[in-house]
Structure formats: structure tokens, C-alpha cells
Coordinates of N, CA and C in Angstrom, one line a residue:
X1 N 141.8 71.4 203.5 CA 140.6 70.7 203.9 C 139.5 71.8 204.3
X2 N 138.4 71.5 203.8 CA 137.3 72.5 204.1 C 136.8 72.4 205.5
X3 N 136.7 73.5 206.1 CA 136.3 73.5 207.5 C 134.8 73.3 207.6
X4 N 134.3 72.5 208.6 CA 132.9 72.2 208.7 C 132.2 73.5 209.1
X5 N 130.9 73.6 208.6 CA 130.1 74.8 209.0 C 129.9 74.8 210.5
X6 N 129.9 76.0 211.1 CA 129.7 76.1 212.5 C 128.3 75.7 212.8
X7 N 128.1 75.1 214.0 CA 126.7 74.8 214.4 C 125.9 76.0 214.6
X8 N 124.6 76.0 214.2 CA 123.8 77.1 214.4 C 123.4 77.3 215.8
X9 N 123.7 78.5 216.4 CA 123.4 78.7 217.8 C 121.9 78.7 218.1
X10 N 121.5 78.4 219.3 CA 120.1 78.6 219.6 C 119.7 80.0 219.6
X11 N 118.5 80.3 219.0 CA 118.0 81.6 219.0 C 117.8 82.2 220.4
X12 N 118.1 83.4 220.5 CA 117.9 84.1 221.8 C 117.1 85.3 221.6
X13 N 116.2 85.6 222.6 CA 115.5 86.8 222.5 C 116.4 88.0 222.7
X14 N 116.1 89.1 222.0 CA 116.9 90.3 222.1 C 117.0 90.9 223.5
X15 N 116.0 90.6 224.3 CA 116.0 91.1 225.6 C 116.0 90.0 226.6
X16 N 117.0 90.0 227.5 CA 117.1 88.9 228.4 C 115.8 88.7 229.2
X17 N 115.4 87.5 229.4 CA 114.2 87.2 230.2 C 113.0 87.8 229.5
X18 N 112.8 87.7 228.2 CA 111.8 88.4 227.5 C 110.4 87.7 227.6
X19 N 110.4 86.5 228.1 CA 109.1 85.8 228.2 C 108.0 86.5 228.9
X20 N 108.2 87.1 230.1 CA 107.2 87.8 230.8 C 106.7 89.0 230.0
X21 N 107.6 89.7 229.3 CA 107.1 90.9 228.5 C 106.4 90.4 227.3
X22 N 106.8 89.3 226.7 CA 106.0 88.7 225.5 C 104.6 88.4 226.0
X23 N 104.4 87.7 227.1 CA 103.1 87.4 227.6 C 102.3 88.6 227.9
X24 N 102.9 89.6 228.5 CA 102.2 90.8 228.8 C 101.7 91.6 227.6
X25 N 102.5 91.7 226.6 CA 102.2 92.4 225.4 C 101.1 91.7 224.6
X26 N 101.2 90.4 224.5 CA 100.2 89.6 223.8 C 98.9 89.6 224.5
X27 N 98.9 89.6 225.8 CA 97.7 89.7 226.6 C 97.0 91.1 226.3
X28 N 97.8 92.1 226.2 CA 97.2 93.4 225.9 C 96.7 93.5 224.5
X29 N 97.4 92.9 223.6 CA 97.0 92.9 222.2 C 95.7 92.1 221.9
X30 N 95.6 91.0 222.6 CA 94.5 90.0 222.3 C 93.7 89.7 223.6
X31 N 93.1 90.7 224.2 CA 92.4 90.5 225.5 C 91.2 89.5 225.4
X32 N 90.7 89.4 224.2 CA 89.5 88.5 224.0 C 89.9 87.1 223.5
X33 N 91.2 86.7 223.6 CA 91.6 85.5 223.0 C 90.9 84.3 223.8
X34 N 90.5 83.3 223.1 CA 89.8 82.2 223.7 C 89.9 81.0 222.8
X35 N 89.5 79.8 223.2 CA 89.4 78.6 222.4 C 88.4 78.9 221.2
X36 N 88.9 78.6 220.0 CA 88.1 78.9 218.8 C 87.1 77.8 218.4
X37 N 87.2 76.7 219.1 CA 86.3 75.6 218.9 C 85.0 75.8 219.7
X38 N 83.9 75.8 219.0 CA 82.6 76.0 219.7 C 82.3 74.8 220.5
X39 N 81.9 75.0 221.7 CA 81.5 73.9 222.6 C 80.7 74.4 223.8
X40 N 79.9 73.5 224.4 CA 79.1 73.8 225.5 C 79.5 73.0 226.8
X41 N 80.3 72.0 226.6 CA 80.8 71.2 227.7 C 82.1 70.5 227.3
X42 N 82.6 69.7 228.3 CA 83.9 69.0 228.1 C 83.8 68.0 227.0
X43 N 82.7 67.3 226.9 CA 82.5 66.2 225.9 C 82.5 66.8 224.5
X44 N 81.8 67.9 224.3 CA 81.8 68.6 223.0 C 83.2 69.1 222.6
X45 N 83.9 69.7 223.6 CA 85.2 70.2 223.3 C 86.2 69.0 222.9
X46 N 86.1 67.9 223.7 CA 86.9 66.8 223.4 C 86.7 66.3 222.0
X47 N 85.4 66.1 221.6 CA 85.1 65.6 220.2 C 85.5 66.6 219.2
X48 N 85.3 67.9 219.4 CA 85.7 68.9 218.4 C 87.2 69.0 218.3
X49 N 88.0 68.8 219.3 CA 89.4 68.8 219.2 C 89.9 67.6 218.5
X50 N 89.3 66.5 218.6 CA 89.7 65.3 217.8 C 89.5 65.6 216.3
X51 N 88.4 66.3 216.0 CA 88.0 66.6 214.6 C 89.0 67.7 214.1
X52 N 89.6 68.5 214.9 CA 90.4 69.6 214.5 C 91.8 69.2 213.9
X53 N 92.1 67.9 214.1 CA 93.4 67.4 213.5 C 93.4 67.6 212.0
X54 N 94.4 68.3 211.5 CA 94.6 68.5 210.1 C 93.3 69.2 209.5
X55 N 92.7 70.0 210.3 CA 91.5 70.7 209.8 C 91.4 72.1 210.5
X56 N 90.7 73.0 209.9 CA 90.6 74.4 210.5 C 89.5 74.3 211.5
X57 N 89.6 75.2 212.5 CA 88.6 75.3 213.5 C 87.3 75.8 212.9
X58 N 87.4 76.6 211.9 CA 86.2 77.1 211.2 C 85.4 76.0 210.6
X59 N 86.1 75.1 210.0 CA 85.4 73.9 209.4 C 84.8 73.0 210.4
X60 N 85.6 72.8 211.5 CA 85.0 72.0 212.6 C 83.7 72.6 213.1
X61 N 83.7 73.9 213.3 CA 82.5 74.5 213.9 C 81.3 74.5 212.9
X62 N 81.6 74.2 211.7 CA 80.5 74.0 210.7 C 79.9 72.6 210.8
X63 N 80.7 71.7 211.3 CA 80.3 70.3 211.3 C 79.7 69.9 212.7
X64 N 80.2 70.4 213.8 CA 79.8 69.9 215.1 C 78.4 70.2 215.5
X65 N 77.7 71.2 215.0 CA 76.3 71.3 215.4 C 75.5 70.1 215.0
X66 N 75.7 69.6 213.8 CA 75.0 68.4 213.3 C 75.4 67.2 214.1
X67 N 76.7 67.1 214.4 CA 77.2 65.9 215.1 C 76.6 65.9 216.5
X68 N 76.5 67.0 217.2 CA 76.0 67.0 218.6 C 74.5 67.0 218.6
X69 N 73.9 67.4 217.6 CA 72.4 67.2 217.5 C 72.1 65.8 217.4
X70 N 72.8 65.0 216.6 CA 72.6 63.6 216.5 C 73.1 62.8 217.7
X71 N 74.2 63.2 218.3 CA 74.8 62.5 219.4 C 75.2 63.4 220.5
X72 N 74.2 63.8 221.3 CA 74.5 64.9 222.3 C 75.3 64.4 223.5
X73 N 75.4 63.1 223.7 CA 76.1 62.6 224.9 C 77.1 61.5 224.5
X74 N 78.0 61.2 225.4 CA 78.9 60.0 225.1 C 78.2 58.7 224.8
X75 N 77.1 58.5 225.6 CA 76.4 57.3 225.4 C 75.7 57.2 224.0
X76 N 75.2 58.3 223.5 CA 74.6 58.3 222.2 C 75.7 58.1 221.1
X77 N 76.8 58.7 221.3 CA 77.9 58.6 220.3 C 78.5 57.2 220.4
X78 N 78.5 56.6 221.5 CA 79.1 55.2 221.7 C 78.2 54.2 220.9
X79 N 77.0 54.5 220.8 CA 76.1 53.6 220.1 C 75.9 53.9 218.6
X80 N 76.6 54.9 218.1 CA 76.5 55.4 216.7 C 77.1 54.4 215.7
X81 N 76.5 54.3 214.5 CA 77.2 53.6 213.5 C 78.3 54.4 212.8
X82 N 79.4 53.7 212.5 CA 80.5 54.5 212.0 C 80.2 55.2 210.7
X83 N 79.4 54.5 209.8 CA 79.0 55.2 208.5 C 78.2 56.5 208.8
X84 N 77.4 56.5 209.8 CA 76.6 57.6 210.1 C 77.4 58.8 210.5
X85 N 78.4 58.5 211.4 CA 79.3 59.5 211.9 C 80.2 60.0 210.7
X86 N 80.7 59.1 209.9 CA 81.5 59.5 208.8 C 80.8 60.5 207.9
X87 N 79.5 60.2 207.7 CA 78.7 61.1 206.8 C 78.6 62.5 207.3
X88 N 78.6 62.7 208.6 CA 78.5 64.0 209.2 C 79.8 64.7 209.2
X89 N 80.9 64.0 209.4 CA 82.2 64.7 209.6 C 83.1 64.6 208.4
X90 N 82.6 64.1 207.3 CA 83.4 63.9 206.1 C 84.2 65.1 205.7
X91 N 83.7 66.3 205.8 CA 84.4 67.5 205.3 C 85.6 67.9 206.2
X92 N 85.8 67.3 207.3 CA 86.9 67.6 208.2 C 88.2 66.9 207.8
X93 N 88.1 65.9 206.8 CA 89.2 65.2 206.4 C 89.5 64.0 207.3
X94 N 90.2 63.0 206.8 CA 90.5 61.8 207.5 C 89.3 61.3 208.3
X95 N 88.1 61.3 207.7 CA 86.9 61.1 208.4 C 86.7 59.7 208.9
X96 N 87.3 58.7 208.2 CA 87.2 57.4 208.7 C 87.9 57.1 210.0
X97 N 89.1 57.6 210.1 CA 89.9 57.4 211.3 C 89.3 58.3 212.4
X98 N 88.8 59.5 212.1 CA 88.2 60.3 213.1 C 86.9 59.8 213.6
X99 N 86.1 59.2 212.7 CA 84.9 58.6 213.2 C 85.2 57.4 214.1
X100 N 86.2 56.6 213.8 CA 86.6 55.5 214.7 C 87.0 56.0 216.0
X101 N 87.8 57.1 216.0 CA 88.3 57.7 217.3 C 87.2 58.2 218.1
X102 N 86.3 58.9 217.4 CA 85.1 59.5 218.2 C 84.3 58.5 218.9
X103 N 83.9 57.4 218.1 CA 83.1 56.4 218.7 C 83.9 55.6 219.8
X104 N 85.2 55.3 219.5 CA 86.0 54.7 220.5 C 86.2 55.5 221.8
X105 N 86.4 56.8 221.6 CA 86.5 57.7 222.8 C 85.2 57.7 223.6
X106 N 84.0 57.8 222.9 CA 82.7 57.8 223.6 C 82.5 56.5 224.4
X107 N 82.8 55.4 223.7 CA 82.7 54.1 224.4 C 83.6 54.0 225.6
X108 N 84.8 54.5 225.5 CA 85.7 54.5 226.7 C 85.2 55.4 227.8
X109 N 84.6 56.5 227.5 CA 84.0 57.4 228.5 C 82.9 56.6 229.2
X110 N 82.1 55.9 228.5 CA 81.0 55.2 229.1 C 81.4 54.1 230.0
X111 N 82.4 53.3 229.4 CA 82.8 52.1 230.1 C 83.8 52.4 231.3
X112 N 84.6 53.4 231.1 CA 85.6 53.6 232.2 C 85.3 54.8 233.1
X113 N 84.5 55.7 232.7 CA 84.3 57.0 233.4 C 82.9 57.4 233.6
X114 N 82.0 56.4 233.5 CA 80.6 56.7 233.8 C 80.0 57.7 232.9
X115 N 80.5 57.8 231.7 CA 80.0 58.8 230.7 C 80.5 60.2 230.9
X116 N 81.4 60.4 231.8 CA 82.0 61.7 232.0 C 83.4 61.9 231.5
X117 N 83.8 63.1 231.1 CA 85.1 63.3 230.6 C 86.0 63.5 231.8
X118 N 87.1 62.7 232.0 CA 87.9 62.8 233.2 C 88.7 64.1 233.2
X119 N 88.9 64.7 234.3 CA 89.8 65.9 234.5 C 91.2 65.4 234.9
X120 N 91.8 64.7 234.1 CA 93.1 64.1 234.4 C 93.9 63.7 233.2
X121 N 95.1 64.2 233.1 CA 95.9 64.0 231.9 C 96.1 62.5 231.6
X122 N 96.5 61.7 232.6 CA 96.8 60.3 232.3 C 95.5 59.6 231.8
X123 N 94.4 59.9 232.4 CA 93.1 59.3 231.9 C 92.7 59.7 230.5
X124 N 92.9 61.0 230.2 CA 92.5 61.5 228.9 C 93.4 60.9 227.8
X125 N 94.7 60.8 228.0 CA 95.5 60.3 226.9 C 95.4 58.8 226.7
X126 N 94.6 58.2 227.6 CA 94.3 56.7 227.4 C 93.1 56.6 226.5
X127 N 92.4 57.6 226.2 CA 91.2 57.6 225.3 C 91.6 57.5 223.9
X128 N 90.9 56.7 223.1 CA 91.2 56.6 221.6 C 91.2 58.0 221.0
X129 N 92.2 58.3 220.2 CA 92.2 59.5 219.4 C 92.7 60.7 220.2
X130 N 93.1 60.5 221.5 CA 93.5 61.7 222.3 C 95.0 61.6 222.7
X131 N 95.7 62.6 222.3 CA 97.1 62.8 222.6 C 97.3 63.9 223.6
X132 N 98.5 64.3 223.9 CA 98.7 65.3 224.9 C 98.2 66.7 224.5
X133 N 98.3 67.0 223.2 CA 97.8 68.3 222.8 C 96.3 68.4 223.1
X134 N 95.5 67.4 222.6 CA 94.1 67.4 222.8 C 93.7 67.4 224.3
X135 N 94.5 66.6 225.1 CA 94.2 66.6 226.6 C 94.5 68.0 227.2
X136 N 95.5 68.7 226.7 CA 95.8 70.0 227.2 C 94.7 71.0 226.8
X137 N 94.1 70.9 225.6 CA 93.0 71.7 225.2 C 91.8 71.5 226.1
X138 N 91.5 70.3 226.4 CA 90.3 70.0 227.2 C 90.5 70.4 228.7
X139 N 91.7 70.1 229.2 CA 91.9 70.4 230.6 C 91.9 71.9 230.8
X140 N 92.6 72.7 229.9 CA 92.7 74.1 230.1 C 91.4 74.9 229.9
X141 N 90.6 74.4 228.9 CA 89.5 75.2 228.5 C 88.2 74.7 229.1
X142 N 88.0 73.4 229.3 CA 86.8 72.9 229.9 C 86.9 72.8 231.5
X143 N 88.1 72.6 232.0 CA 88.2 72.5 233.4 C 89.1 73.5 234.1
X144 N 89.7 74.4 233.3 CA 90.5 75.5 233.9 C 91.7 74.9 234.7
X145 N 92.2 73.8 234.1 CA 93.4 73.2 234.7 C 94.6 73.3 233.8
X146 N 95.6 74.0 234.3 CA 96.8 74.2 233.5 C 97.8 73.1 233.8
X147 N 97.6 72.0 233.1 CA 98.5 70.8 233.2 C 99.7 70.9 232.2
X148 N 99.5 71.6 231.1 CA 100.6 71.8 230.2 C 100.2 72.9 229.2
X149 N 100.9 73.1 228.1 CA 100.7 74.1 227.1 C 100.4 73.5 225.8
X150 N 99.3 73.9 225.2 CA 98.9 73.4 223.9 C 99.9 73.9 222.9
X151 N 100.5 73.0 222.1 CA 101.4 73.4 221.0 C 100.9 72.9 219.7
X152 N 100.3 73.9 219.0 CA 99.9 73.6 217.6 C 100.9 74.2 216.6
X153 N 100.6 74.3 215.4 CA 101.5 74.8 214.4 C 101.9 76.2 214.7
X154 N 100.9 77.0 215.1 CA 101.1 78.5 215.4 C 102.0 78.6 216.6
X155 N 101.7 77.9 217.7 CA 102.5 78.0 218.9 C 103.9 77.6 218.6
X156 N 104.1 76.5 217.9 CA 105.5 76.0 217.6 C 106.2 77.0 216.8
X157 N 105.6 77.5 215.7 CA 106.3 78.5 214.8 C 106.7 79.7 215.5
X158 N 105.8 80.3 216.3 CA 106.0 81.6 217.0 C 107.1 81.4 218.1
X159 N 107.0 80.2 218.8 CA 108.0 80.0 219.8 C 109.4 79.9 219.3
X160 N 109.5 79.3 218.1 CA 110.9 79.3 217.4 C 111.3 80.6 217.0
X161 N 110.4 81.4 216.4 CA 110.8 82.7 215.9 C 111.2 83.7 217.0
X162 N 110.5 83.5 218.2 CA 110.8 84.4 219.3 C 112.0 83.9 220.1
X163 N 112.6 82.8 219.7 CA 113.8 82.3 220.5 C 113.4 81.6 221.8
X164 N 112.2 81.2 221.9 CA 111.8 80.5 223.1 C 112.1 79.0 223.1
X165 N 112.4 78.5 221.9 CA 112.7 77.1 221.7 C 113.5 77.0 220.4
X166 N 114.2 75.9 220.2 CA 114.8 75.6 218.9 C 114.2 74.3 218.3
X167 N 113.3 73.7 219.0 CA 112.8 72.4 218.6 C 111.6 72.5 217.7
X168 N 111.4 71.4 216.9 CA 110.2 71.2 216.1 C 109.2 70.3 216.7
X169 N 109.7 69.4 217.5 CA 108.8 68.4 218.2 C 107.9 69.1 219.2
X170 N 106.6 69.0 219.1 CA 105.7 69.7 220.0 C 105.9 69.4 221.5
X171 N 106.3 68.2 221.8 CA 106.5 67.8 223.2 C 107.8 68.6 223.7
X172 N 108.8 68.7 222.9 CA 110.0 69.4 223.3 C 109.8 70.9 223.4
X173 N 108.9 71.4 222.4 CA 108.6 72.8 222.5 C 107.9 73.1 223.8
X174 N 106.9 72.3 224.2 CA 106.2 72.5 225.4 C 107.1 72.4 226.6
X175 N 108.0 71.5 226.6 CA 109.0 71.4 227.7 C 109.8 72.7 227.8
X176 N 110.2 73.3 226.7 CA 110.9 74.5 226.8 C 110.1 75.7 227.2
X177 N 108.8 75.7 226.9 CA 108.0 76.9 227.2 C 107.6 76.8 228.7
X178 N 107.3 75.7 229.3 CA 106.8 75.5 230.6 C 107.6 76.3 231.7
X179 N 108.9 76.2 231.7 CA 109.6 76.9 232.8 C 109.7 78.4 232.6
X180 N 109.3 78.9 231.4 CA 109.5 80.3 231.1 C 108.2 81.1 231.4
X181 N 107.1 80.5 231.7 CA 105.9 81.2 231.9 C 105.2 80.7 233.1
X182 N 104.4 81.5 233.8 CA 103.7 81.1 235.0 C 102.6 80.1 234.7
X183 N 102.5 79.1 235.5 CA 101.6 78.0 235.3 C 100.2 78.5 235.1
X184 N 99.7 79.5 235.8 CA 98.4 79.9 235.7 C 98.1 80.6 234.4
X185 N 99.1 80.9 233.6 CA 98.9 81.5 232.3 C 99.1 80.6 231.1
X186 N 99.4 79.3 231.4 CA 99.7 78.4 230.3 C 98.6 78.3 229.2
X187 N 97.4 78.2 229.6 CA 96.3 78.1 228.7 C 96.2 79.4 227.9
X188 N 96.2 80.5 228.5 CA 96.1 81.8 227.8 C 97.3 82.0 226.9
X189 N 98.5 81.6 227.3 CA 99.6 81.8 226.4 C 99.4 81.2 225.1
X190 N 98.9 79.9 225.1 CA 98.6 79.3 223.8 C 97.6 80.1 223.0
X191 N 96.5 80.6 223.6 CA 95.5 81.4 222.9 C 96.1 82.6 222.3
X192 N 97.0 83.3 223.1 CA 97.6 84.5 222.6 C 98.5 84.2 221.3
X193 N 99.3 83.1 221.4 CA 100.2 82.8 220.3 C 99.4 82.4 219.1
X194 N 98.3 81.6 219.3 CA 97.5 81.2 218.2 C 96.9 82.4 217.5
X195 N 96.3 83.3 218.3 CA 95.7 84.6 217.7 C 96.8 85.4 217.0
X196 N 98.0 85.5 217.6 CA 99.0 86.3 216.9 C 99.5 85.6 215.6
X197 N 99.6 84.3 215.6 CA 100.0 83.6 214.5 C 99.0 83.8 213.3
X198 N 97.7 83.8 213.6 CA 96.7 84.0 212.6 C 96.6 85.5 212.1
X199 N 96.8 86.4 213.1 CA 96.6 87.8 212.7 C 97.8 88.5 212.2
X200 N 99.0 88.2 212.6 CA 100.2 88.9 212.3 C 101.4 88.1 211.8
X201 N 101.7 87.1 212.6 CA 102.9 86.3 212.4 C 102.6 85.1 211.5
X202 N 102.3 85.4 210.3 CA 101.9 84.4 209.3 C 103.1 83.5 209.0
X203 N 102.8 82.3 208.6 CA 103.9 81.3 208.3 C 104.8 81.8 207.1
X204 N 104.2 82.3 206.1 CA 104.9 82.7 204.9 C 105.3 84.2 204.8
X205 N 104.3 85.0 205.2 CA 104.5 86.5 205.1 C 104.2 87.2 206.4
X206 N 105.1 87.0 207.4 CA 104.8 87.7 208.7 C 104.9 89.2 208.5
X207 N 104.0 89.9 209.2 CA 104.0 91.4 209.1 C 104.7 92.0 210.3
X208 N 106.0 91.9 210.2 CA 106.8 92.3 211.4 C 106.7 93.7 211.7
X209 N 106.4 94.6 210.7 CA 106.2 96.0 211.0 C 105.0 96.3 211.9
X210 N 104.0 95.4 212.0 CA 102.8 95.6 212.8 C 102.9 94.8 214.1
X211 N 104.0 94.1 214.3 CA 104.1 93.2 215.5 C 104.5 93.9 216.8
X212 N 103.7 93.7 217.8 CA 104.0 94.4 219.1 C 105.2 93.7 219.8
X213 N 105.7 92.6 219.2 CA 106.9 92.0 219.8 C 108.2 92.2 218.9
X214 N 108.1 93.1 218.0 CA 109.2 93.3 217.0 C 110.5 93.5 217.7
X215 N 110.6 94.3 218.7 CA 111.9 94.6 219.4 C 112.4 93.4 220.3
X216 N 111.5 92.4 220.5 CA 111.9 91.3 221.3 C 112.2 90.1 220.5
X217 N 111.9 90.1 219.2 CA 112.0 88.9 218.4 C 113.3 88.9 217.6
X218 N 114.1 87.8 217.8 CA 115.4 87.7 217.1 C 115.2 87.3 215.6
X219 N 114.0 87.0 215.2 CA 113.8 86.7 213.8 C 113.2 87.8 213.0
X220 N 112.9 88.9 213.7 CA 112.2 90.0 213.0 C 113.0 90.6 211.8
X221 N 114.3 90.6 211.9 CA 115.2 91.1 210.8 C 115.4 90.2 209.7
X222 N 114.9 88.9 209.9 CA 115.2 87.9 208.8 C 113.9 87.4 208.1
X223 N 112.9 87.1 208.9 CA 111.7 86.6 208.3 C 110.9 87.6 207.5
X224 N 111.1 88.9 207.8 CA 110.3 89.9 207.2 C 110.9 90.4 205.9
X225 N 112.1 89.9 205.5 CA 112.7 90.4 204.3 C 112.0 89.9 203.1

């Protein structure tokens, strides 16, 4: 009888308690890391983050100047025609659903929050088009509130490669990361991981030889082959 394949063990960092060292090295490597979405206030960041779903930050930044020129406030966007918003944001993809979310979000801000973006996770995720990731982006970058950790594709991929999690689900990845890093650094941790994912730890061809985390990464000897 054929023996069943052994269960794959959870990846472990080569150095016990590597999370603080990972954070320190990434901070040294990317001292200028910040949110890549251009914005001047919480409303603009909220709208830009909604647009960033399945779209690059670069493309969003090409679209938002026209969007915010036409609709500079929640009240203005709340009164917008969906066709007009769709025309502006078309190049970001999924433009119909995004336009609906943007207008719905703006109307909710006007009706429930006096036209202001709430600084509260529970209130944010009740807005149309806003999930936990978007709320974390807004809280951390517009209000300097570390309520959670933004988990995008880069953060998830690097967290798995570094042995910080074994999960694919962003919520479970966030739950694994939170106890490993100091709360006051949660927002910056995401910025560092995103920068590193773009610059070195590519999804298909990571440049492990250039990585400042090479000696801490349990995947370095496998993904770089």
C-alpha cells in the first residue's frame, strides 16, 4: 500500500524570531517607502484605493487628477452621473463596478458622516466598495492609525516566502503578521514589503542574490533556482 505523502511543514525563518531583523533591514533598505497612490486628503486616498483594485498604482495616478478635478469633494462625487465617472476611470478596469462603488461611497459619506471620511475601521468597511484592505490603507496613511496591516499581492507573497505565514487568504496572512511586528510599524511594514516585492522579490524571477534578507529567508534556496 502506497504511503500517503507527508504533510508539508509550515515554513520557518532560518533565524528564530527573524521578524524584528526583517523589519530593521527593510527599513534600512527602503527609508523612503510610502503609499504610492497620489492623494492630498483622506477622501482622495479612499477613492484612489477603490480604483486600485486589479489595477496598478501608476495607472490610478494617471486617472485621479481628472477625477478629483471634476469631483473634488464627497458631495460633488455623490451627485455625479455614473456614465461621467465611468468615462474618467475606464482605463483602471472594472470601471462600471468601480464607478458605482465610488458614487455609493461618496453618498454614504455625505449621508452618514457629514461628508467626512471616518477614522474608524467599522465605519469604513460599511462604505460601498470598501473592504478591510482599503480601510487599512486609509487609516494608516491618511490618519496614522495602525489598526491592521495592508495585505496586497506583494505582502502576501513575501510573507509566505519569508516563512511569516503559510496562508493565501489575506485576512489570515494579516492575522499571522500582527503578533510578529510592533503595532506602531504595521503601516510601514506593508510599505517595505511592497517596495521589496517590486524591486527585488519578483513573483516569477526573484533576485535572491541581491536580497538583504537572503540569510533569513527559507525560500531563498528554492525560488532563485
